Coordinates of C-alpha atoms in Angstrom, one line a residue:
M1 CA -86.2 -115.5 -36.8
P2 CA -82.8 -113.7 -36.9
V3 CA -80.8 -112.7 -33.9
P4 CA -82.3 -109.4 -32.7
V5 CA -80.3 -106.3 -31.8
P6 CA -81.1 -105.5 -28.2
Q7 CA -81.2 -102.1 -26.6
Q8 CA -77.6 -101.0 -25.9
R9 CA -77.4 -101.1 -22.1
S10 CA -75.0 -102.5 -19.5
V11 CA -76.6 -105.6 -17.8
P12 CA -75.8 -105.7 -14.0
A13 CA -73.1 -108.2 -13.1
A14 CA -75.5 -109.8 -10.6
E15 CA -77.5 -111.2 -13.5
T16 CA -74.5 -113.0 -14.8
S17 CA -73.6 -114.3 -11.3
H18 CA -77.1 -115.8 -11.0
G19 CA -76.6 -118.1 -14.0
G20 CA -77.3 -115.8 -17.0
L21 CA -74.9 -115.6 -19.9
T22 CA -74.3 -112.6 -22.2
L23 CA -73.0 -113.3 -25.8
L24 CA -71.7 -110.5 -28.0
V25 CA -72.0 -111.5 -31.7
I26 CA -69.8 -109.5 -34.1
E27 CA -70.6 -110.0 -37.8
D28 CA -71.6 -107.7 -40.6
D29 CA -74.7 -109.7 -41.5
P30 CA -76.7 -110.4 -38.2
A31 CA -79.4 -112.1 -40.2
G32 CA -76.8 -114.8 -41.1
T33 CA -77.0 -116.2 -37.6
T34 CA -80.5 -117.6 -37.3
I35 CA -80.4 -118.8 -33.8
T36 CA -83.1 -117.2 -31.6
V37 CA -82.7 -116.2 -28.0
P38 CA -85.3 -118.8 -26.8
E39 CA -83.6 -121.6 -28.7
L40 CA -80.2 -120.7 -27.2
S41 CA -81.6 -120.3 -23.7
A42 CA -83.3 -123.7 -23.9
A43 CA -80.1 -125.4 -25.1
A44 CA -77.9 -123.7 -22.5
G45 CA -80.4 -124.4 -19.7
T46 CA -80.2 -120.8 -18.4
R47 CA -81.1 -117.3 -19.5
V48 CA -79.0 -116.1 -22.5
R49 CA -78.7 -112.4 -23.6
I50 CA -77.4 -111.7 -27.1
R51 CA -76.0 -108.5 -28.3
T52 CA -75.0 -108.0 -32.0
A53 CA -72.5 -105.6 -33.6
R54 CA -72.0 -105.0 -37.3
N55 CA -68.4 -103.8 -37.0
L56 CA -65.6 -103.4 -34.5
T57 CA -66.6 -99.8 -33.6
E58 CA -70.1 -100.9 -32.5
A59 CA -68.6 -103.9 -30.7
A60 CA -66.4 -101.7 -28.6
R61 CA -69.4 -99.7 -27.5
L62 CA -71.3 -102.9 -26.5
L63 CA -68.3 -104.6 -24.8
T64 CA -69.0 -104.3 -21.1
D65 CA -67.8 -106.2 -18.1
D66 CA -70.9 -108.4 -18.0
V67 CA -70.2 -109.9 -21.4
D68 CA -69.2 -113.5 -20.9
C69 CA -68.3 -114.5 -24.5
I70 CA -67.7 -113.0 -27.9
L71 CA -68.6 -114.8 -31.1
L72 CA -66.6 -113.2 -33.9
D73 CA -67.0 -113.8 -37.6
L74 CA -63.4 -114.1 -39.0
A75 CA -64.7 -112.7 -42.3
L76 CA -65.5 -109.4 -40.7
P77 CA -63.5 -106.5 -42.2
L78 CA -61.1 -104.8 -39.8
T79 CA -62.6 -101.4 -41.0
G80 CA -65.7 -100.0 -39.4
G81 CA -67.8 -96.8 -39.6
G82 CA -66.4 -95.7 -42.9
A83 CA -62.7 -95.9 -42.1
G84 CA -60.1 -96.5 -44.8
P85 CA -59.2 -100.0 -45.9
G86 CA -57.3 -102.1 -43.4
T87 CA -57.3 -99.4 -40.7
P88 CA -59.4 -99.4 -37.5
T89 CA -61.7 -96.4 -37.0
A90 CA -60.6 -93.5 -34.9
D91 CA -63.0 -94.5 -32.1
A92 CA -62.5 -98.3 -32.4
G93 CA -61.9 -99.8 -29.0
T94 CA -63.1 -96.7 -27.1
S95 CA -66.3 -96.4 -25.1
G96 CA -67.6 -95.3 -21.8
T97 CA -67.0 -98.8 -20.5
G98 CA -63.3 -98.3 -20.0
T99 CA -62.2 -100.8 -22.7
G100 CA -59.3 -98.6 -23.7
T101 CA -58.0 -97.7 -27.2
V102 CA -56.1 -100.0 -29.5
D103 CA -54.5 -98.7 -32.7
S104 CA -53.1 -100.7 -35.5
G105 CA -49.5 -99.9 -34.3
S106 CA -50.2 -101.8 -31.1
L107 CA -51.3 -105.0 -32.9
P108 CA -48.9 -108.0 -32.9
E109 CA -46.7 -108.6 -35.9
P110 CA -48.1 -111.1 -38.4
V111 CA -47.3 -114.6 -37.3
S112 CA -48.3 -116.6 -40.4
E113 CA -49.1 -116.2 -44.1
R114 CA -52.8 -116.1 -43.0
A115 CA -52.3 -113.4 -40.4
G116 CA -54.3 -110.9 -42.5
E117 CA -57.4 -113.1 -42.3
L118 CA -57.1 -112.9 -38.5
A119 CA -56.7 -109.1 -38.2
A120 CA -60.2 -108.7 -36.8
L121 CA -59.6 -111.4 -34.2
T122 CA -56.3 -109.8 -33.2
H123 CA -58.1 -106.5 -32.8
V124 CA -60.8 -108.0 -30.6
L125 CA -58.2 -109.8 -28.4
G126 CA -56.6 -106.5 -27.9
I127 CA -59.7 -104.6 -26.7
A128 CA -61.1 -107.6 -24.8
P129 CA -58.2 -109.4 -23.1
Q130 CA -60.4 -110.7 -20.3
H131 CA -63.2 -112.1 -22.4
A132 CA -63.7 -115.5 -23.9
V133 CA -63.7 -115.4 -27.7
L134 CA -65.2 -117.9 -30.2
A135 CA -64.1 -117.7 -33.8
L136 CA -66.8 -118.3 -36.5
T137 CA -65.6 -119.3 -40.0
A138 CA -67.8 -118.9 -43.1
Q139 CA -66.6 -122.2 -44.5
D140 CA -65.1 -125.5 -43.4
D141 CA -61.6 -124.1 -43.1
T142 CA -60.0 -126.1 -40.4
E143 CA -56.5 -124.5 -41.0
L144 CA -57.8 -121.0 -40.4
A145 CA -59.9 -122.1 -37.4
A146 CA -56.9 -123.8 -35.8
E147 CA -54.8 -120.7 -36.4
A148 CA -57.4 -118.6 -34.7
V149 CA -57.2 -120.8 -31.6
R150 CA -53.4 -120.5 -31.7
V151 CA -53.6 -116.7 -31.8
G152 CA -55.8 -116.5 -28.8
A153 CA -59.4 -117.7 -29.4
Q154 CA -60.8 -120.2 -26.9
D155 CA -62.5 -122.3 -29.6
Y156 CA -63.9 -122.1 -33.2
L157 CA -67.2 -122.9 -34.9
F158 CA -68.2 -123.5 -38.5
R159 CA -71.2 -121.6 -39.8
G160 CA -72.7 -124.5 -41.6
E161 CA -72.7 -126.6 -38.4
L162 CA -74.0 -123.9 -36.1
D163 CA -77.1 -124.7 -34.0
A164 CA -78.3 -123.8 -30.6
R165 CA -77.0 -126.9 -28.9
V166 CA -73.5 -126.6 -30.4
L167 CA -73.3 -122.9 -29.7
S168 CA -74.4 -123.2 -26.1
R169 CA -71.8 -125.9 -25.4
A170 CA -69.1 -123.8 -27.1
I171 CA -70.0 -120.7 -25.1
R172 CA -69.7 -122.6 -21.8
Y173 CA -66.5 -124.3 -22.8
A174 CA -64.9 -121.0 -23.9
V175 CA -65.9 -119.2 -20.7
E176 CA -64.5 -122.0 -18.5
R177 CA -61.3 -122.3 -20.6
K178 CA -60.7 -118.6 -20.3
R179 CA -61.2 -118.7 -16.6
A180 CA -58.7 -121.6 -16.4
D181 CA -56.2 -119.8 -18.6
T182 CA -56.5 -116.7 -16.4
A183 CA -56.1 -118.7 -13.2
Q184 CA -53.0 -120.4 -14.7
H185 CA -51.6 -117.1 -15.7
Q186 CA -52.2 -115.7 -12.2
L187 CA -50.6 -118.8 -10.7
T188 CA -47.5 -118.4 -12.9
E189 CA -47.2 -114.7 -11.9
S190 CA -47.5 -115.7 -8.2
R191 CA -44.8 -118.3 -8.6
L192 CA -42.5 -115.7 -10.3
R193 CA -43.2 -113.2 -7.5
A194 CA -42.5 -115.9 -4.9
Q195 CA -39.2 -116.6 -6.6
E196 CA -38.3 -112.8 -6.7
N197 CA -39.3 -112.5 -3.0
A198 CA -37.1 -115.5 -2.2
R199 CA -34.1 -113.8 -3.9
L200 CA -34.9 -110.6 -2.0
E201 CA -35.3 -112.5 1.3
R202 CA -31.8 -114.0 0.8
G203 CA -30.5 -110.5 0.4
L204 CA -32.4 -108.9 3.3
L205 CA -32.2 -111.8 5.7
P206 CA -28.7 -113.2 5.3
T207 CA -27.0 -116.1 7.0
P208 CA -24.8 -114.5 9.7
L209 CA -21.1 -115.3 9.6
L210 CA -20.3 -115.9 13.2
D211 CA -18.4 -119.2 13.3
G212 CA -15.7 -119.1 15.9
S213 CA -16.9 -116.0 17.6
G214 CA -18.7 -117.7 20.6
L215 CA -21.6 -115.3 20.3
S216 CA -25.3 -116.3 20.1
F217 CA -27.6 -114.9 17.5
A218 CA -31.3 -114.6 17.0
A219 CA -33.5 -112.4 14.7
R220 CA -37.1 -111.6 13.9
Y221 CA -38.5 -109.9 10.8
R222 CA -42.0 -108.7 10.0
P223 CA -42.9 -106.6 7.0
G224 CA -45.5 -103.8 7.6
R225 CA -47.3 -104.0 4.2
S226 CA -50.4 -106.2 4.0
R227 CA -49.6 -109.6 2.5
A228 CA -46.0 -108.5 1.8
L229 CA -43.1 -110.8 2.4
L230 CA -40.4 -108.2 2.6
G231 CA -40.0 -104.5 3.5
G232 CA -37.2 -101.9 3.6
D233 CA -35.5 -103.1 6.8
F234 CA -32.2 -105.0 6.6
Y235 CA -29.4 -106.3 8.8
D236 CA -26.2 -108.4 8.7
V237 CA -23.6 -109.9 11.0
V238 CA -20.1 -111.0 10.0
R239 CA -16.8 -111.9 11.7
T240 CA -13.6 -110.6 10.2
P241 CA -10.3 -112.5 10.3
D242 CA -9.0 -110.5 13.3
G243 CA -11.9 -111.9 15.4
T244 CA -14.0 -108.7 15.4
V245 CA -17.7 -109.3 15.0
H246 CA -19.5 -106.6 13.0
A247 CA -23.2 -106.1 13.2
M248 CA -25.5 -103.8 11.3
I249 CA -29.2 -103.0 11.1
G250 CA -30.8 -100.4 8.9
D251 CA -34.1 -99.0 7.5
V252 CA -34.8 -97.5 4.1
C253 CA -37.6 -94.9 4.3
G254 CA -40.8 -95.9 2.6
H255 CA -42.3 -99.3 1.8
G256 CA -42.3 -101.4 -1.3
P257 CA -40.1 -103.5 -3.6
D258 CA -37.9 -100.5 -4.6
E259 CA -37.1 -99.9 -0.9
A260 CA -36.5 -103.6 -0.3
A261 CA -34.1 -103.7 -3.3
L262 CA -32.2 -100.7 -2.1
G263 CA -32.0 -102.3 1.4
V264 CA -30.4 -105.4 -0.3
E265 CA -27.9 -103.2 -2.1
L266 CA -26.9 -101.4 1.1
R267 CA -26.6 -104.7 3.1
I268 CA -24.4 -106.3 0.4
A269 CA -22.3 -103.2 0.1
W270 CA -21.9 -103.1 3.9
R271 CA -20.7 -106.7 4.1
A272 CA -18.2 -106.2 1.2
L273 CA -16.8 -103.0 2.8
T274 CA -16.6 -104.6 6.2
L275 CA -14.7 -107.6 4.9
A276 CA -12.4 -105.2 3.1
G277 CA -11.4 -103.7 6.4
L278 CA -13.6 -100.5 6.5
C279 CA -15.2 -99.4 9.8
G280 CA -16.9 -96.5 11.4
D281 CA -17.1 -93.2 9.7
E282 CA -15.2 -94.3 6.6
L283 CA -17.6 -97.2 6.0
L284 CA -20.7 -95.0 6.5
S285 CA -19.4 -92.3 4.2
T286 CA -18.9 -94.9 1.5
L287 CA -22.4 -96.4 2.1
Q288 CA -23.8 -92.9 1.7
Q289 CA -22.2 -92.7 -1.8
V290 CA -23.8 -96.0 -2.7
L291 CA -27.2 -94.8 -1.5
E292 CA -26.9 -91.5 -3.4
H293 CA -26.2 -93.4 -6.7
E294 CA -28.8 -96.1 -6.3
R295 CA -31.8 -94.3 -4.8
Q296 CA -34.9 -93.5 -6.9
S297 CA -35.1 -89.9 -5.7
E298 CA -33.2 -87.4 -3.6
E299 CA -35.9 -87.7 -0.9
I300 CA -34.9 -91.3 -0.1
F301 CA -32.7 -91.9 2.9
A302 CA -31.7 -94.7 5.2
T303 CA -31.0 -95.0 8.9
L304 CA -28.2 -97.3 10.2
C305 CA -26.8 -98.7 13.4
T306 CA -23.4 -100.4 13.3
V307 CA -21.6 -102.2 16.1
D308 CA -18.1 -103.7 16.0
I309 CA -17.4 -106.1 18.9
A310 CA -13.8 -106.8 19.9
S311 CA -12.5 -110.3 19.7
D312 CA -12.5 -110.7 23.5
G313 CA -16.3 -109.8 23.4
R314 CA -16.0 -107.3 26.3
R315 CA -16.2 -104.0 24.4
A316 CA -17.6 -102.6 21.2
G317 CA -17.6 -99.5 19.0
L318 CA -21.0 -98.0 18.2
C319 CA -22.0 -95.7 15.2
L320 CA -25.5 -94.3 14.7
A321 CA -26.8 -92.8 11.5
G322 CA -30.2 -91.4 12.5
H323 CA -31.1 -94.8 14.0
P324 CA -32.4 -95.8 17.4
A325 CA -29.7 -96.8 19.9
P326 CA -29.4 -100.6 20.8
L327 CA -30.5 -102.1 24.0
L328 CA -27.9 -103.7 26.3
A329 CA -28.6 -106.1 29.1
R330 CA -25.8 -107.4 31.3
H331 CA -26.3 -110.7 33.2
G332 CA -28.7 -110.2 36.1
M333 CA -29.2 -106.4 35.4
P334 CA -32.0 -104.5 33.7
A335 CA -31.7 -103.7 30.0
R336 CA -30.8 -100.1 29.2
L337 CA -30.2 -98.0 26.0
L338 CA -26.7 -97.4 24.9
P339 CA -25.6 -93.7 24.5
Y340 CA -27.0 -92.0 21.5
Q341 CA -26.2 -88.3 22.0
D342 CA -23.3 -88.3 19.6
G343 CA -25.0 -90.0 16.6
G344 CA -24.8 -88.7 13.1
P345 CA -27.6 -88.0 10.5
A346 CA -29.3 -90.6 8.4
L347 CA -27.5 -91.6 5.2
G348 CA -28.5 -89.5 2.3
L349 CA -29.5 -86.3 4.2
L350 CA -26.2 -84.3 4.3
P351 CA -23.6 -84.6 1.6
R352 CA -20.5 -84.3 3.9
A353 CA -21.8 -85.7 7.2
R354 CA -19.7 -87.5 9.8
W355 CA -20.5 -90.4 12.1
P356 CA -18.4 -90.5 15.3
R357 CA -17.6 -93.9 16.8
R358 CA -18.3 -94.3 20.5
Q359 CA -16.6 -96.9 22.7
V360 CA -18.9 -99.1 24.8
E361 CA -18.1 -101.5 27.6
L362 CA -20.1 -104.7 27.4
G363 CA -18.7 -106.8 30.2
G364 CA -18.3 -110.6 30.5
A365 CA -21.9 -111.8 29.9
W366 CA -24.3 -109.6 28.0
S367 CA -27.0 -109.4 25.3
L368 CA -27.3 -106.7 22.7
M369 CA -30.7 -106.0 21.0
M370 CA -30.6 -104.0 17.7
Y371 CA -34.0 -103.0 16.1
T372 CA -35.7 -100.8 13.6
D373 CA -38.1 -98.0 14.5
G374 CA -41.1 -100.1 13.5
L375 CA -40.8 -101.8 17.0
I376 CA -41.1 -98.5 18.9
E377 CA -43.6 -96.6 16.7
G378 CA -46.6 -98.8 17.3
R379 CA -49.6 -97.2 19.0
V380 CA -50.5 -97.8 22.6
G381 CA -53.0 -96.4 25.1
T382 CA -56.7 -95.7 24.8
G383 CA -57.6 -94.9 21.2
G384 CA -54.0 -95.5 20.1
S385 CA -53.1 -91.9 20.5
E386 CA -49.6 -92.5 21.9
R387 CA -46.5 -94.3 20.6
L388 CA -44.7 -97.1 22.5
G389 CA -41.4 -95.3 22.2
Q390 CA -38.0 -96.4 23.4
D391 CA -38.9 -96.0 27.1
G392 CA -41.9 -98.2 26.6
M393 CA -39.8 -100.8 24.8
V394 CA -37.3 -100.9 27.5
A395 CA -40.0 -101.5 30.1
M396 CA -41.6 -104.2 28.0
V397 CA -38.3 -106.0 27.5
N398 CA -37.4 -105.9 31.2
S399 CA -40.9 -107.2 32.0
R400 CA -40.3 -110.2 29.7
L401 CA -36.8 -110.7 31.2
E402 CA -38.5 -111.0 34.6
Q403 CA -40.6 -113.8 33.2
G404 CA -37.4 -115.7 32.2
L405 CA -37.6 -115.2 28.4
A406 CA -34.5 -115.1 26.3
G407 CA -33.4 -115.4 22.7
E408 CA -36.0 -116.3 20.1
E409 CA -38.7 -116.6 22.8
L410 CA -38.1 -113.0 23.9
L411 CA -38.2 -111.7 20.3
E412 CA -41.4 -113.5 19.6
A413 CA -43.1 -112.2 22.7
A414 CA -41.8 -108.6 22.2
V415 CA -43.1 -108.4 18.6
A416 CA -46.4 -110.1 19.5
E417 CA -46.9 -107.6 22.4
V418 CA -46.1 -104.6 20.2
R419 CA -48.7 -105.8 17.7
E420 CA -51.3 -106.4 20.4
L421 CA -50.7 -102.9 21.9
N422 CA -51.1 -101.5 18.4
G423 CA -54.5 -103.2 18.0
G424 CA -53.5 -105.1 14.9
E425 CA -50.8 -105.3 12.3
L426 CA -48.0 -102.7 12.4
T427 CA -47.9 -100.2 9.5
D428 CA -44.1 -100.1 9.5
D429 CA -41.6 -102.9 9.0
V430 CA -40.0 -104.5 12.0
A431 CA -36.5 -106.1 12.2
V432 CA -34.9 -107.1 15.5
L433 CA -31.7 -109.0 16.2
L434 CA -30.0 -110.3 19.4
L435 CA -26.3 -110.8 19.9
G436 CA -25.2 -112.3 23.2
R437 CA -22.1 -113.6 25.0
D438 CA -22.4 -116.2 27.7
P439 CA -19.0 -117.5 29.1
E440 CA -20.7 -120.6 30.5
R441 CA -22.2 -121.4 27.1
I442 CA -18.9 -120.9 25.4
R443 CA -17.2 -123.3 27.7
R444 CA -20.0 -125.8 27.3
W445 CA -19.5 -125.7 23.5
G446 CA -15.7 -126.0 23.7
G447 CA -14.9 -122.4 22.9
S448 CA -17.4 -121.8 20.2
A449 CA -21.2 -121.4 19.8
P450 CA -23.4 -123.6 17.6
R451 CA -24.0 -122.4 14.1
S452 CA -26.4 -119.5 13.8
H453 CA -29.3 -119.3 11.3
P454 CA -30.9 -116.4 9.6
A455 CA -34.3 -115.1 10.7
S456 CA -37.5 -116.3 9.2
V457 CA -40.5 -114.2 8.3
D458 CA -43.6 -114.5 10.5
R459 CA -42.6 -117.6 12.5
P460 CA -45.4 -119.3 14.5
P461 CA -45.6 -118.5 18.2
S462 CA -43.0 -119.9 20.5
P463 CA -43.7 -122.4 23.3
P464 CA -45.1 -121.0 26.5
A465 CA -42.8 -118.9 28.7
R466 CA -41.2 -120.4 31.7
A467 CA -42.7 -119.6 35.0
A468 CA -42.3 -116.2 36.5
G469 CA -39.8 -115.8 39.2
A470 CA -37.1 -117.8 37.4
Q471 CA -33.6 -116.4 37.4
R472 CA -33.3 -113.7 34.7
P473 CA -31.1 -114.8 31.8
P474 CA -29.4 -112.5 29.3
L475 CA -31.7 -111.2 26.5

């Protein structure tokens, strides 16, 4: 009894998931394969559904997501439905199943002298990239069969040796090999993405250059996108030869790899310009030119906050480009926002904008917290109808200071509390950094602070806070 041609319908995926197999046989003489459905089902130990197609056009119509394996006769002509010699039909590779269209111009270049004999296989691999494929040769041609596997088939069979047991084993082998190949491909892609993310992370989360400054440094970074490693926020801290410490934090509007890449470019440009001696309005004007040349569209802009701390650590210059003002806490005093009334617009909004530099007195012992707006735009209150805002952030930080938290512990607690108030993960990226000066600590380290380290992404929770009522340290 020859293989029957079943009614053309899409079998629900649930049938396949319950142990059934669907085989699509593509050959111009279906009667040439004399394996019956009961024989194949018995050999496979499970229900087997067989569909047959006489040409590639008919195969494209029968190729649905529930097909597990394709058995292709390599002797099948590439033509179908009356098309000219050697050319796929106009509707080959098209159907209501979303298999797409493949034309002869998209087929790979011949890879061997026998490539013409594999034209049908190349076409099937093009329209069914996610399916396992078995190559069926009309004679004992080992060379052609091996070439078919090299081109992309999972296995090959000889027509003279075909029986139900051999075919059922080959089907299962081909399906599992295709799954393994797909998993390996996905693993390779994941590794490549991890490598790219690591390169971006080195760009967005740099090692601060603070040796000899006597200042402490801590940072925290959390991307807003689900399962993302990086976002559009960026920061940097460097010390120039004259002893001035320059710090910057910024935020590119939007989320995604393009925004992250632009953030890396702006950070590197800022470091280069700072080390070259630029500061304040001149530096921000140059950064705006970089942004205008590198952004994907004119709607892209970036906010920025820069601080240059004098070598004695007691005063600083502040420039704001559409960015939230930093938080300053002097030793034993509540934290407060630095002045922000004279800030300029975000980079990329106005072609001839200016960014005035404001002088700020820091004092002897202090901590300065710079952050992106993801920290203050989280939802709070019943139903999440209100934003935390800067006032809420100041109150939250002061509450943590009263508990005796400082440095990394404070950053961990602040980001965790913002997330908790939001009722889950934040939708925007969050970057926070702390710079501090403690004369006692400087003397303890012989005039310099220990080497600082860059921030990590999503660090585990810090140890429990010290008991409430302890003397409040700097941030």
